[in-house]
Amino acid sequence: MKKVRELLKKSDRKDGLEKAKPSADTVRLLYVSPLLNADGYYRMILPYLELGTKKDFETRVTSVSKWDFAKTFTIGTDTLQEEEIRWADYIIFPMLMGNYTYLFQAIRILNPNIYLVMDVTRQIHNIPKAHQDYEVYTKEDQDGLFQNLLQMDMITTPIKRLCKFYQEYLHRFTQEKVSIAFFWLPSLISNIGFEGIFPILKPNDDVVRIGMIGSAKAIEDYRYLLPVLKKIKEKYKDKVALVIFGWDGKNSKDIAVLQQLDITYHKSVSFLDYYQTFKNLHFDILVIPMRPVLYYAYANTTLFMEAAAIGVPVLALKGSSYNEVIDHEKNGLLALELSEWEEALQLLIDEPQFRKRLGENAKKWVWKHRVYTQKNISIFKNIFI
């Protein structure tokens, strides 16, 4: 995270905007207001840092903001400078739910040749009532995003099904013909995230550490898997440790939710410390709790990439977006019915060599297919050049 920490110190610099392009084929990408969370890091900060060193690209980023769950994300009127707007060929926005019509109009006046791009990382329309996100994203949020999307030239998403969803959604609810280009743009990892991370020796014991990562938003998913986790703990007792990273185990009323289980909780940390903390927890298995609902067909899959990058095998929901990255029994496991989750966990616990092989295969896969290789950079070129 060394380069990211440096970026936080210098992201307000505006030098170099007056320079001519090194080539007529060079494309300039301006990433706007990335948050210091997973979405901001994988979708904006890493592309800025990685593509900026590649031929055919020049990249800039406006100020990086630290993620604050208590505040609504907004872009201020002073976020984008006139010089930056004139400099860019493409301006790439995160998901915006407020009224930014004035901003988009002003940008097009300053730079009539500009392409406006919005990167959509999650589905906030048609959320099932049973999911906690239903109450997170209001009707006003949904309408705001919808109107902002209609003013884009291009929309990118990290999940293929999410790309298709919003393409169909906009066409279905817009009377006029939509001329927006939609592109699948996979999230990629980089050695940048692992710079400065030091190894911590794993405890010398035979305990299998089953990790889960998530916040209170995943309460119902944890509850769904509760019967399975109970059976596993009853069967293996102290040979298995259950660990949740990113949540204190309590709901909004400060009541412990999973008190029937012996679980160790690790609170969330700054994204700058996320990789180090993840590594320090020494998970033997990462379980991604998800109920079998269609909503998860559009979920982000960065948890798999993060676990795979350090060789931790993943168990996720069959039929979800994780089908795009997990090849069952080769680089991870997929389960649907509760009996399948239980069977998969038992297999991973009982067969350490199988567990190790899955983790190694996942590590090979992610460092081959989800990094800034020439092949993946060509995806950016096909979209922006």
Coordinates of C-alpha atoms in Angstrom, one line a residue:
M1 CA 0.0 0.0 0.0
K2 CA 3.0 2.3 -0.1
K3 CA 2.0 3.9 -3.4
V4 CA -1.6 4.4 -2.2
R5 CA -0.3 6.1 0.9
E6 CA 1.8 8.4 -1.3
L7 CA -1.2 9.1 -3.4
L8 CA -3.1 10.4 -0.4
K9 CA -0.5 13.0 0.1
K10 CA -0.2 14.3 -3.4
S11 CA -3.6 13.7 -5.0
D12 CA -4.3 17.5 -5.1
R13 CA -1.4 18.2 -7.4
K14 CA -2.4 19.7 -10.8
D15 CA 1.0 19.7 -12.5
G16 CA 1.4 18.4 -16.0
L17 CA -2.0 19.4 -17.3
E18 CA -0.5 21.8 -19.8
K19 CA 1.7 19.1 -21.5
A20 CA 0.9 17.9 -25.0
K21 CA 0.1 14.2 -25.5
P22 CA 3.2 12.1 -26.2
S23 CA 1.2 10.5 -29.1
A24 CA -2.0 11.1 -31.0
D25 CA -3.1 7.6 -29.9
T26 CA -2.6 8.4 -26.2
V27 CA -5.8 8.3 -24.1
R28 CA -6.2 10.4 -21.0
L29 CA -8.3 9.0 -18.2
L30 CA -9.4 11.1 -15.3
Y31 CA -10.7 9.2 -12.2
V32 CA -13.0 11.3 -10.0
S33 CA -13.1 11.1 -6.2
P34 CA -12.3 7.5 -5.5
L35 CA -13.1 6.4 -2.0
L36 CA -10.5 4.6 0.1
N37 CA -12.5 1.4 0.1
A38 CA -12.6 -1.7 -2.0
D39 CA -14.6 -0.1 -4.8
G40 CA -12.4 3.0 -4.9
Y41 CA -9.2 1.0 -4.8
Y42 CA -10.0 -1.7 -7.4
R43 CA -12.0 0.4 -9.8
M44 CA -10.1 3.7 -9.7
I45 CA -6.9 3.9 -7.6
L46 CA -5.3 0.8 -9.1
P47 CA -6.2 1.6 -12.7
Y48 CA -4.8 5.1 -12.2
L49 CA -1.5 3.7 -10.8
E50 CA -1.1 0.8 -13.2
L51 CA -2.4 2.2 -16.5
G52 CA -0.4 5.4 -15.9
T53 CA 2.8 3.5 -16.4
K54 CA 1.6 1.8 -19.6
K55 CA 2.0 3.0 -23.2
D56 CA -1.0 4.6 -24.7
F57 CA -2.4 5.8 -21.4
E58 CA -2.1 8.9 -19.3
T59 CA -4.1 8.9 -16.0
R60 CA -5.0 11.3 -13.3
V61 CA -7.1 11.1 -10.2
T62 CA -8.9 13.8 -8.2
S63 CA -8.6 13.8 -4.4
V64 CA -9.0 10.5 -2.7
S65 CA -11.5 10.5 0.2
K66 CA -11.4 8.3 3.2
W67 CA -14.5 6.1 3.5
D68 CA -16.9 7.2 6.1
F69 CA -20.0 5.0 6.7
A70 CA -21.7 7.8 8.5
K71 CA -21.7 10.2 5.6
T72 CA -23.4 10.2 2.2
F73 CA -20.9 10.2 -0.6
T74 CA -21.0 13.4 -2.7
I75 CA -18.8 15.2 -5.2
G76 CA -18.2 18.8 -4.4
T77 CA -18.4 21.6 -7.0
D78 CA -14.7 22.2 -6.5
T79 CA -13.7 18.5 -7.1
L80 CA -13.1 18.9 -10.8
Q81 CA -11.0 21.7 -12.1
E82 CA -11.5 23.3 -15.5
E83 CA -7.9 22.4 -16.5
E84 CA -8.5 18.7 -15.7
I85 CA -11.8 18.6 -17.7
R86 CA -10.0 20.1 -20.8
W87 CA -7.1 17.7 -20.3
A88 CA -9.2 14.5 -20.2
D89 CA -10.5 12.3 -22.9
Y90 CA -12.6 10.2 -20.5
I91 CA -13.9 11.2 -17.1
I92 CA -14.7 8.2 -15.0
F93 CA -17.2 8.6 -12.1
P94 CA -18.1 6.3 -9.3
M95 CA -21.8 5.5 -8.7
L96 CA -23.5 8.9 -8.1
M97 CA -27.0 9.1 -6.7
G98 CA -27.5 12.8 -6.2
N99 CA -28.5 15.3 -8.8
Y100 CA -25.4 16.0 -10.9
T101 CA -27.0 17.2 -14.1
Y102 CA -25.5 20.7 -13.7
L103 CA -22.0 19.1 -13.4
F104 CA -22.3 16.9 -16.5
Q105 CA -23.6 19.9 -18.5
A106 CA -20.8 22.1 -17.4
I107 CA -18.2 19.4 -18.3
R108 CA -19.6 19.0 -21.8
I109 CA -19.5 22.8 -22.3
L110 CA -15.9 23.0 -21.3
N111 CA -14.9 19.9 -23.3
P112 CA -17.4 19.0 -26.1
N113 CA -15.3 16.0 -27.0
I114 CA -15.3 14.4 -23.6
Y115 CA -16.7 11.0 -22.9
L116 CA -18.5 10.6 -19.5
V117 CA -18.2 7.2 -17.9
M118 CA -19.8 5.8 -14.8
D119 CA -18.5 2.7 -13.1
V120 CA -21.4 0.7 -11.6
T121 CA -20.2 -1.7 -8.9
R122 CA -23.5 -2.9 -7.4
Q123 CA -27.1 -3.4 -8.2
I124 CA -29.3 -0.9 -6.3
H125 CA -32.5 -1.4 -8.3
N126 CA -34.9 -4.3 -7.8
I127 CA -33.3 -5.2 -4.4
P128 CA -35.4 -7.9 -2.7
K129 CA -37.1 -6.7 0.5
A130 CA -35.5 -9.6 2.4
H131 CA -32.0 -8.0 1.9
Q132 CA -30.7 -5.2 4.2
D133 CA -29.7 -3.2 1.1
Y134 CA -33.4 -2.7 0.4
E135 CA -33.5 -0.1 3.3
V136 CA -30.0 1.3 2.5
Y137 CA -30.8 2.5 -1.0
T138 CA -33.9 4.7 -1.1
K139 CA -36.2 5.4 -4.0
E140 CA -34.5 8.8 -4.3
D141 CA -31.1 7.1 -4.5
Q142 CA -32.4 4.7 -7.2
D143 CA -34.0 7.5 -9.2
G144 CA -30.8 9.7 -8.9
L145 CA -28.5 6.9 -10.2
F146 CA -30.9 6.2 -13.0
Q147 CA -30.9 9.8 -14.2
N148 CA -27.2 10.0 -13.9
L149 CA -26.7 6.9 -15.9
L150 CA -28.8 8.2 -18.7
Q151 CA -26.4 11.1 -19.1
M152 CA -23.3 8.9 -19.5
D153 CA -21.7 8.0 -22.8
M154 CA -20.4 4.7 -21.3
I155 CA -21.1 2.4 -18.3
T156 CA -18.6 -0.1 -17.0
T157 CA -19.2 -2.9 -14.5
P158 CA -17.0 -5.5 -12.8
I159 CA -19.6 -8.3 -13.2
K160 CA -20.9 -9.5 -16.5
R161 CA -24.4 -10.1 -15.3
L162 CA -24.5 -6.7 -13.6
C163 CA -23.5 -5.2 -17.0
K164 CA -26.4 -7.0 -18.7
F165 CA -28.8 -6.1 -15.9
Y166 CA -28.3 -2.3 -16.2
Q167 CA -28.3 -2.4 -20.0
E168 CA -31.7 -4.1 -19.9
Y169 CA -32.9 -1.9 -17.1
L170 CA -32.2 1.3 -18.8
H171 CA -33.7 0.1 -22.1
R172 CA -36.8 -1.1 -20.3
F173 CA -37.6 2.1 -18.4
T174 CA -36.6 4.7 -21.0
Q175 CA -39.0 5.6 -23.7
E176 CA -36.3 7.1 -25.9
K177 CA -33.6 4.9 -27.4
V178 CA -30.6 4.7 -25.2
S179 CA -27.2 5.1 -27.0
I180 CA -25.0 4.3 -24.0
A181 CA -22.2 1.8 -24.5
F182 CA -21.9 -0.9 -21.8
F183 CA -18.7 -2.7 -21.0
W184 CA -17.6 -5.4 -18.7
L185 CA -14.3 -4.3 -17.1
P186 CA -13.0 -6.8 -14.5
S187 CA -11.5 -5.8 -11.2
L188 CA -7.8 -6.6 -11.1
I189 CA -5.3 -7.0 -8.3
S190 CA -1.8 -5.8 -8.2
N191 CA 1.5 -6.1 -6.3
I192 CA 0.9 -2.6 -5.2
G193 CA -1.6 -3.8 -2.6
F194 CA 1.0 -6.1 -1.0
E195 CA 3.9 -3.6 -0.9
G196 CA 5.2 -3.3 2.7
I197 CA 3.3 -6.2 4.0
F198 CA 5.4 -8.3 6.3
P199 CA 4.8 -12.0 7.1
I200 CA 3.5 -13.0 10.5
L201 CA 4.2 -16.6 11.6
K202 CA 1.1 -18.8 11.8
P203 CA 0.3 -20.2 15.2
N204 CA 1.9 -23.7 15.6
D205 CA -1.4 -25.6 16.2
D206 CA -3.8 -27.9 14.3
V207 CA -6.7 -25.5 14.5
V208 CA -8.5 -24.9 11.2
R209 CA -9.5 -21.2 11.0
I210 CA -12.7 -20.6 9.1
G211 CA -12.9 -17.0 8.2
M212 CA -15.8 -14.8 7.1
I213 CA -15.6 -11.1 6.0
G214 CA -18.5 -8.7 6.2
S215 CA -20.4 -6.1 8.1
A216 CA -23.8 -6.0 9.8
K217 CA -25.3 -5.8 6.3
A218 CA -24.7 -9.6 6.1
I219 CA -26.6 -10.5 9.3
E220 CA -29.3 -12.5 7.5
D221 CA -26.6 -14.3 5.5
Y222 CA -24.8 -15.3 8.7
R223 CA -28.1 -16.4 10.1
Y224 CA -28.8 -18.5 7.1
L225 CA -25.6 -20.4 7.6
L226 CA -26.0 -20.6 11.4
P227 CA -27.3 -24.2 11.4
V228 CA -24.3 -25.3 9.3
L229 CA -21.8 -23.4 11.5
K230 CA -23.3 -24.9 14.6
K231 CA -23.0 -28.4 13.3
I232 CA -19.4 -27.8 12.3
K233 CA -18.5 -26.4 15.7
E234 CA -20.3 -29.3 17.5
K235 CA -18.5 -31.9 15.4
Y236 CA -15.0 -30.4 15.5
K237 CA -15.1 -28.4 18.7
D238 CA -11.7 -26.8 19.4
K239 CA -10.2 -28.2 16.2
V240 CA -12.1 -25.4 14.4
A241 CA -12.1 -21.6 15.0
L242 CA -14.7 -19.3 13.6
V243 CA -13.6 -15.8 12.8
I244 CA -15.5 -12.8 11.4
F245 CA -13.5 -9.9 10.1
G246 CA -15.1 -6.5 9.7
W247 CA -18.0 -6.7 12.2
D248 CA -18.4 -6.8 15.9
G249 CA -21.2 -9.2 15.9
K250 CA -23.9 -6.8 16.9
N251 CA -26.9 -5.3 15.1
S252 CA -28.0 -1.7 15.0
K253 CA -29.6 -2.0 18.4
D254 CA -26.2 -3.2 19.9
I255 CA -27.5 -6.7 20.4
A256 CA -25.3 -9.7 19.7
V257 CA -26.7 -11.6 16.8
L258 CA -24.8 -14.9 16.7
Q259 CA -24.3 -15.4 20.5
Q260 CA -25.2 -19.1 20.1
L261 CA -21.8 -19.6 18.5
D262 CA -18.2 -19.3 19.8
I263 CA -16.9 -16.7 17.2
T264 CA -13.9 -14.4 17.4
Y265 CA -14.6 -10.9 15.9
H266 CA -12.1 -8.6 14.4
K267 CA -13.3 -5.0 13.8
S268 CA -12.9 -3.4 10.4
V269 CA -9.7 -1.5 9.6
S270 CA -8.6 1.2 7.2
F271 CA -8.3 -0.1 3.7
L272 CA -4.6 0.8 4.0
D273 CA -4.2 -1.9 6.6
Y274 CA -6.7 -4.3 5.2
Y275 CA -4.3 -6.7 3.3
Q276 CA -1.9 -6.9 6.3
T277 CA -4.8 -7.6 8.7
F278 CA -6.3 -10.2 6.3
K279 CA -2.9 -12.0 6.1
N280 CA -2.4 -11.8 9.8
L281 CA -5.6 -13.6 10.6
H282 CA -4.2 -16.8 8.9
F283 CA -7.5 -18.1 7.5
D284 CA -7.4 -21.7 6.3
I285 CA -10.8 -21.3 4.7
L286 CA -12.7 -18.2 3.6
V287 CA -16.5 -18.7 3.7
I288 CA -18.6 -16.0 1.9
P289 CA -22.0 -16.3 3.5
M290 CA -24.8 -15.8 1.0
R291 CA -28.4 -16.8 0.9
P292 CA -29.7 -18.3 -2.4
V293 CA -31.3 -15.1 -3.7
L294 CA -31.0 -13.7 -7.3
Y295 CA -29.6 -10.5 -5.9
Y296 CA -26.2 -12.2 -5.4
A297 CA -25.9 -12.9 -9.1
Y298 CA -24.7 -9.3 -9.3
A299 CA -22.4 -9.2 -6.2
N300 CA -18.8 -8.1 -6.4
T301 CA -16.2 -10.9 -6.3
T302 CA -13.2 -9.1 -4.9
L303 CA -13.3 -11.3 -1.7
F304 CA -12.3 -14.3 -3.8
M305 CA -9.5 -12.4 -5.5
E306 CA -8.1 -11.2 -2.1
A307 CA -8.2 -14.7 -0.6
A308 CA -6.9 -16.3 -3.7
A309 CA -4.0 -13.8 -3.9
I310 CA -2.6 -15.3 -0.6
G311 CA -3.6 -18.9 -1.3
V312 CA -6.7 -19.1 0.9
P313 CA -9.4 -21.5 -0.5
V314 CA -12.9 -20.0 -0.9
L315 CA -16.4 -21.4 -0.4
A316 CA -19.1 -19.3 -2.0
L317 CA -22.7 -19.5 -3.2
K318 CA -23.4 -21.6 -6.3
G319 CA -25.4 -19.5 -8.9
S320 CA -24.0 -16.2 -7.7
S321 CA -21.5 -14.0 -9.4
Y322 CA -18.8 -16.2 -7.8
N323 CA -19.5 -18.7 -10.6
E324 CA -17.6 -16.2 -12.9
V325 CA -14.4 -16.8 -11.0
I326 CA -14.6 -20.1 -9.2
D327 CA -14.2 -23.3 -11.0
H328 CA -15.8 -25.8 -8.6
E329 CA -13.3 -28.2 -6.9
K330 CA -10.4 -26.7 -9.0
N331 CA -9.8 -23.2 -7.5
G332 CA -12.6 -23.1 -5.0
L333 CA -15.9 -24.6 -3.9
L334 CA -19.5 -23.6 -4.6
A335 CA -22.6 -24.6 -2.6
L336 CA -26.3 -24.0 -2.7
E337 CA -28.3 -26.0 -0.2
L338 CA -27.3 -26.0 3.4
S339 CA -26.3 -29.6 3.2
E340 CA -23.9 -28.7 0.4
W341 CA -22.3 -25.9 2.5
E342 CA -21.9 -28.4 5.4
E343 CA -20.4 -31.1 3.2
A344 CA -18.0 -28.6 1.6
L345 CA -16.8 -27.3 4.9
Q346 CA -16.3 -30.8 6.2
L347 CA -14.3 -31.7 3.1
L348 CA -12.0 -28.6 3.6
I349 CA -11.5 -29.4 7.2
D350 CA -10.9 -33.1 6.9
E351 CA -8.6 -32.9 3.8
P352 CA -5.8 -30.5 4.4
Q353 CA -4.0 -31.5 1.2
F354 CA -7.2 -30.8 -0.9
R355 CA -7.6 -27.5 0.9
K356 CA -4.0 -26.6 0.1
R357 CA -4.4 -27.6 -3.5
L358 CA -7.5 -25.4 -3.9
G359 CA -5.7 -22.5 -2.4
E360 CA -2.6 -22.9 -4.6
N361 CA -4.8 -23.3 -7.7
A362 CA -6.7 -20.2 -6.8
K363 CA -3.5 -18.3 -6.3
K364 CA -2.2 -19.3 -9.7
W365 CA -5.5 -18.4 -11.3
V366 CA -5.8 -15.0 -9.9
W367 CA -2.2 -13.9 -10.5
K368 CA -2.5 -15.2 -14.1
H369 CA -6.0 -13.9 -15.0
R370 CA -6.8 -11.0 -12.7
V371 CA -3.7 -8.8 -12.9
Y372 CA -2.5 -6.0 -15.2
T373 CA -1.1 -8.3 -17.9
Q374 CA -1.0 -7.3 -21.5
K375 CA -4.1 -9.3 -22.1
N376 CA -6.1 -7.5 -19.5
I377 CA -4.7 -4.1 -20.4
S378 CA -6.1 -4.8 -23.9
I379 CA -9.6 -4.9 -22.3
F380 CA -9.0 -1.3 -21.2
K381 CA -7.7 -0.4 -24.7
N382 CA -10.7 -1.9 -26.4
I383 CA -13.0 0.2 -24.2
F384 CA -11.1 3.5 -24.2
I385 CA -9.1 3.5 -27.4

